[in-house]
Coordinates of C-alpha atoms and ligand atoms in Angstrom, one line a residue:
M1 CA 135.2 -20.2 2.2
L2 CA 132.5 -20.8 -0.4
I3 CA 129.9 -20.2 2.2
M4 CA 131.4 -16.7 2.9
A5 CA 131.9 -16.0 -0.8
E6 CA 128.2 -16.6 -1.7
R7 CA 126.5 -13.2 -2.1
I8 CA 123.6 -12.7 0.2
A9 CA 120.7 -10.4 -0.6
T10 CA 119.9 -9.4 3.0
R11 CA 120.3 -10.3 6.7
L12 CA 117.4 -11.3 8.9
Y13 CA 117.3 -11.3 12.6
L14 CA 115.6 -14.5 13.8
T15 CA 115.1 -15.7 17.3
E16 CA 114.4 -19.3 16.2
A17 CA 117.2 -21.9 16.6
L18 CA 119.5 -21.7 13.6
A19 CA 121.4 -25.0 12.7
A20 CA 122.2 -26.8 9.5
G21 CA 119.2 -28.6 8.1
H22 CA 116.7 -26.6 10.1
S23 CA 113.7 -25.0 8.4
V24 CA 112.3 -21.8 9.8
I25 CA 108.8 -20.6 8.8
L26 CA 108.6 -16.9 8.1
G27 CA 105.4 -14.9 8.6
P28 CA 103.9 -12.0 6.7
P29 CA 106.2 -9.1 7.7
A30 CA 109.4 -11.0 6.6
V31 CA 107.7 -12.4 3.5
H32 CA 106.6 -8.9 2.5
R33 CA 110.2 -7.6 2.8
L34 CA 111.7 -10.5 0.9
R35 CA 109.2 -10.9 -1.8
D36 CA 107.6 -7.4 -2.3
V37 CA 110.4 -5.1 -1.3
L38 CA 113.6 -7.1 -2.3
R39 CA 111.9 -9.1 -5.1
L40 CA 113.5 -12.4 -3.9
G41 CA 112.0 -15.8 -4.6
P42 CA 112.7 -19.4 -3.9
G43 CA 116.4 -20.3 -4.1
A44 CA 117.6 -16.8 -3.1
A45 CA 120.5 -16.8 -0.6
I46 CA 120.1 -14.6 2.5
A47 CA 121.7 -14.6 6.0
A48 CA 119.9 -15.2 9.3
F49 CA 121.4 -14.4 12.6
N50 CA 121.1 -14.2 16.3
P51 CA 123.6 -13.8 19.1
R52 CA 123.1 -17.4 20.4
D53 CA 123.7 -19.2 17.0
G54 CA 125.7 -16.7 15.0
E55 CA 125.1 -16.0 11.3
W56 CA 123.9 -18.6 8.9
L57 CA 123.6 -18.9 5.1
C58 CA 120.0 -19.7 4.3
R59 CA 117.9 -20.3 1.1
I60 CA 114.4 -19.3 0.6
G61 CA 112.2 -22.4 0.0
E62 CA 108.6 -22.6 -0.8
M63 CA 107.0 -19.1 -0.7
T64 CA 103.4 -17.9 -0.8
R65 CA 102.0 -14.4 -0.2
G66 CA 102.1 -14.6 3.6
R67 CA 104.4 -17.5 4.4
A68 CA 107.8 -18.8 3.4
A69 CA 110.1 -21.6 4.4
L70 CA 113.7 -20.6 5.1
E71 CA 116.2 -23.5 4.8
V72 CA 119.2 -23.1 7.0
V73 CA 122.3 -24.2 5.1
A74 CA 125.6 -23.5 6.8
R75 CA 127.2 -21.2 9.4
R76 CA 128.9 -18.1 8.1
R77 CA 129.9 -16.6 11.5
P78 CA 130.1 -18.2 15.0
P79 CA 128.6 -16.4 18.0
E80 CA 130.8 -13.5 19.2
R81 CA 131.4 -11.8 22.5
E82 CA 129.8 -8.4 22.1
G83 CA 130.2 -5.1 24.0
N84 CA 128.5 -4.3 27.3
I85 CA 127.5 -0.7 27.1
W86 CA 124.0 0.5 28.0
L87 CA 122.5 3.8 26.9
L88 CA 120.1 5.6 29.2
F89 CA 118.3 8.5 27.5
A90 CA 115.5 10.8 28.3
P91 CA 112.9 10.2 25.5
I92 CA 112.8 12.7 22.7
R93 CA 110.4 13.2 19.8
R94 CA 109.8 10.3 17.5
T95 CA 111.9 11.0 14.4
R96 CA 114.9 12.0 16.5
L97 CA 114.4 9.1 18.8
D98 CA 114.4 6.7 15.8
W99 CA 117.6 8.3 14.6
L100 CA 119.2 7.9 18.0
V101 CA 118.2 4.2 18.3
E102 CA 119.4 3.4 14.8
K103 CA 122.8 5.1 15.4
A104 CA 123.2 3.7 18.9
T105 CA 122.6 0.2 17.5
E106 CA 125.2 0.7 14.8
L107 CA 127.6 1.9 17.6
G108 CA 127.2 -1.4 19.5
V109 CA 125.0 -0.4 22.4
S110 CA 123.8 -3.5 24.3
A111 CA 120.7 -2.1 26.0
L112 CA 118.4 0.9 25.6
L113 CA 116.9 2.3 28.7
P114 CA 114.4 5.2 28.4
I115 CA 114.6 7.3 31.6
A116 CA 112.0 9.9 32.8
T117 CA 113.9 12.8 34.3
A118 CA 112.3 16.0 35.9
R119 CA 112.5 17.9 32.6
T120 CA 111.6 15.0 30.2
Q121 CA 108.9 16.4 27.9
V122 CA 108.0 13.2 25.9
P123 CA 106.4 10.9 28.4
Q124 CA 105.8 7.8 26.2
T125 CA 108.2 5.5 24.2
S126 CA 107.0 2.4 22.5
P127 CA 109.2 -0.6 23.4
A128 CA 107.9 -2.3 20.2
R129 CA 109.0 0.6 18.1
L130 CA 112.4 0.8 19.8
E131 CA 112.9 -2.8 19.1
A132 CA 111.8 -2.6 15.4
V133 CA 114.2 0.2 14.7
A134 CA 117.0 -1.6 16.5
I135 CA 116.4 -4.8 14.6
A136 CA 116.5 -3.0 11.3
A137 CA 119.7 -1.3 12.2
A138 CA 121.3 -4.6 13.5
E139 CA 120.4 -6.3 10.2
Q140 CA 122.0 -3.5 8.2
C141 CA 125.2 -3.0 10.2
G142 CA 126.3 -6.6 10.5
R143 CA 126.1 -7.1 14.3
L144 CA 124.7 -10.4 15.7
S145 CA 122.7 -9.1 18.5
V146 CA 119.9 -6.5 18.9
P147 CA 120.1 -4.1 21.8
E148 CA 117.6 -5.0 24.5
P149 CA 114.8 -2.3 24.8
R150 CA 114.0 -1.9 28.5
P151 CA 110.7 -0.5 29.8
A152 CA 110.8 3.2 30.6
A153 CA 111.7 4.0 34.3
P154 CA 111.9 7.2 36.4
L155 CA 115.5 8.2 37.0
A156 CA 115.3 7.7 40.8
M157 CA 114.0 4.1 40.3
A158 CA 116.8 3.3 37.8
L159 CA 119.4 4.6 40.2
A160 CA 117.9 2.8 43.2
G161 CA 118.2 -0.6 41.4
W162 CA 121.5 0.1 39.8
P163 CA 123.8 -3.0 39.4
A164 CA 126.9 -2.6 41.7
D165 CA 129.4 -3.6 39.0
R166 CA 128.4 -1.1 36.3
Q167 CA 129.9 2.4 36.0
L168 CA 127.5 5.1 34.9
L169 CA 128.8 8.1 33.0
V170 CA 126.3 11.0 33.2
C171 CA 126.7 13.4 30.3
D172 CA 126.6 16.8 32.0
E173 CA 126.6 19.9 29.9
S174 CA 127.0 22.2 32.9
G175 CA 130.7 21.9 32.9
G176 CA 130.8 20.2 36.3
G177 CA 132.2 16.9 35.0
R178 CA 135.6 15.7 33.7
P179 CA 136.2 15.5 30.0
I180 CA 134.8 12.1 28.8
T181 CA 138.1 11.2 27.2
E182 CA 139.8 11.3 30.6
E183 CA 137.2 9.4 32.4
L184 CA 137.1 6.6 29.8
T185 CA 140.8 5.9 30.1
L186 CA 140.1 4.7 33.7
I187 CA 137.6 2.1 32.4
E188 CA 138.9 -1.4 31.6
Q189 CA 138.0 -2.6 28.2
G190 CA 134.8 -4.7 28.3
A191 CA 133.9 -3.6 31.8
P192 CA 130.1 -3.1 32.2
T193 CA 129.4 0.6 31.6
A194 CA 126.4 2.9 30.9
L195 CA 126.0 6.4 29.5
L196 CA 123.2 8.7 30.5
V197 CA 122.0 11.6 28.3
G198 CA 119.5 14.1 29.7
P199 CA 116.5 15.7 28.1
E200 CA 116.4 18.9 26.0
G201 CA 116.1 21.0 29.2
G202 CA 119.1 19.2 30.8
F203 CA 119.2 17.8 34.3
T204 CA 117.9 19.8 37.3
P205 CA 120.3 21.0 40.0
T206 CA 118.6 18.5 42.4
E207 CA 119.3 15.6 39.9
L208 CA 122.9 16.8 39.5
D209 CA 123.3 16.9 43.3
A210 CA 121.9 13.4 43.7
F211 CA 124.5 12.0 41.3
A212 CA 127.3 13.3 43.6
D213 CA 126.2 10.8 46.3
L214 CA 126.4 7.7 44.1
P215 CA 129.7 5.9 44.0
F216 CA 129.0 4.3 40.6
V217 CA 128.4 7.7 38.9
S218 CA 130.9 10.0 37.1
R219 CA 129.8 13.2 35.5
V220 CA 131.4 13.8 32.1
G221 CA 131.6 16.6 29.6
L222 CA 131.5 16.4 25.8
G223 CA 133.3 19.6 25.0
P224 CA 132.4 23.3 25.1
R225 CA 129.3 23.3 23.0
I226 CA 125.7 22.3 23.9
L227 CA 124.8 19.3 21.8
R228 CA 121.2 18.1 21.1
A229 CA 120.4 15.1 23.2
E230 CA 120.7 12.6 20.3
T231 CA 124.0 14.2 19.1
A232 CA 125.3 13.9 22.7
A233 CA 124.4 10.2 22.9
V234 CA 126.0 9.3 19.5
A235 CA 129.1 11.3 20.2
A236 CA 129.5 9.8 23.7
L237 CA 129.1 6.3 22.3
A238 CA 131.6 6.9 19.6
V239 CA 134.2 8.1 22.0
F240 CA 133.4 5.2 24.3
Q241 CA 134.0 2.7 21.6
A242 CA 137.2 4.4 20.5
I243 CA 138.8 4.5 23.9
A244 CA 137.2 1.7 26.1
G245 CA 135.1 -0.3 23.6
D246 CA 135.6 -2.4 20.5
W247 CA 137.0 0.0 17.9
R248 CA 140.4 -1.6 18.1
E249 CA 138.9 -4.8 16.7
A250 CA 138.6 -5.5 12.9
R251 CA 135.3 -6.3 11.3
A252 CA 134.5 -10.1 11.3
R253 CA 134.9 -11.4 7.7
Ligands
SAM301 N1 119.3 22.5 28.8 C1 120.6 22.5 28.4 C2 121.0 23.9 28.0 O1 120.3 24.6 27.3 O2 122.0 24.4 28.5 C3 120.9 21.6 27.2 C4 120.6 20.2 27.4 S1 121.2 19.2 26.1 C5 120.3 19.8 24.7 C6 120.6 17.6 26.3 C7 121.5 16.6 27.0 O3 122.6 16.3 26.1 C8 122.2 17.1 28.3 O4 121.3 16.9 29.4 C9 123.4 16.3 28.4 O5 123.2 15.0 28.9 C10 123.8 16.1 26.9 N2 124.8 17.1 26.5 C11 124.7 18.1 25.6 N3 125.8 18.8 25.4 C12 126.7 18.3 26.3 C13 128.0 18.6 26.6 N4 128.7 19.5 26.0 N5 128.6 17.8 27.5 C14 128.0 16.8 28.2 N6 126.7 16.5 27.9 C15 126.1 17.2 27.0

């Protein structure tokens, strides 16, 4: 109880093993954040987490300008089973993409897959940037994992290598799909699922026809209005979590 009651100044995502008595050495980016941004010094309590070890109370030890020791004290939260929902998206411009990745992380997405469709206008995404935005969002929202950023792939390649057990819901603004709320009631809670959101120009008729031949694809609608791609992604994720995901669960305390 005391461990949980101790006020922590921030949460840090660390891939190093976290266990009582371990010491983790932090490099310049983390030290800059703790020391220069948050004005923390030796003795300050923070939390460190990863999906393998859970979340741990830590204390800042010796600290210099570019290096700090972080002493791992006690576990605050054990590892948790997390959701299994992928988001496939046609890359959009940088500020809107950052927003999308931040919100998708808060909404519990487990993997982020940039997909090049026929009308995708932004050819490049930086996996490192996707990861940095996702880590910051995971630290802020209390989850234990960070969504995995996958390398960008053409739509045809993603569909050709699609895992047999994962249902893909394609967000289709043309009106040709079922309402997403109806489709989601058919999905078992926790079943591997993915959502695909198209580019600003939407999917081409050829792409929409190709989806019809794939047994793992369902086309779904998000209501009568045309949403921007990032709005569609966030709306679809929220509805997914409410109906087939983890919104019936309480927050871990
Ligand atoms: N080119 C389209 C148009 O002007 O009619 C708009 C594409 S929309 C800006 C970008 C993507 O968001 C779409 O490809 C789709 O995946 C998703 N989307 C937007 N509104 C939607 C809706 N009402 N239902 C389902 N998906 C939607």
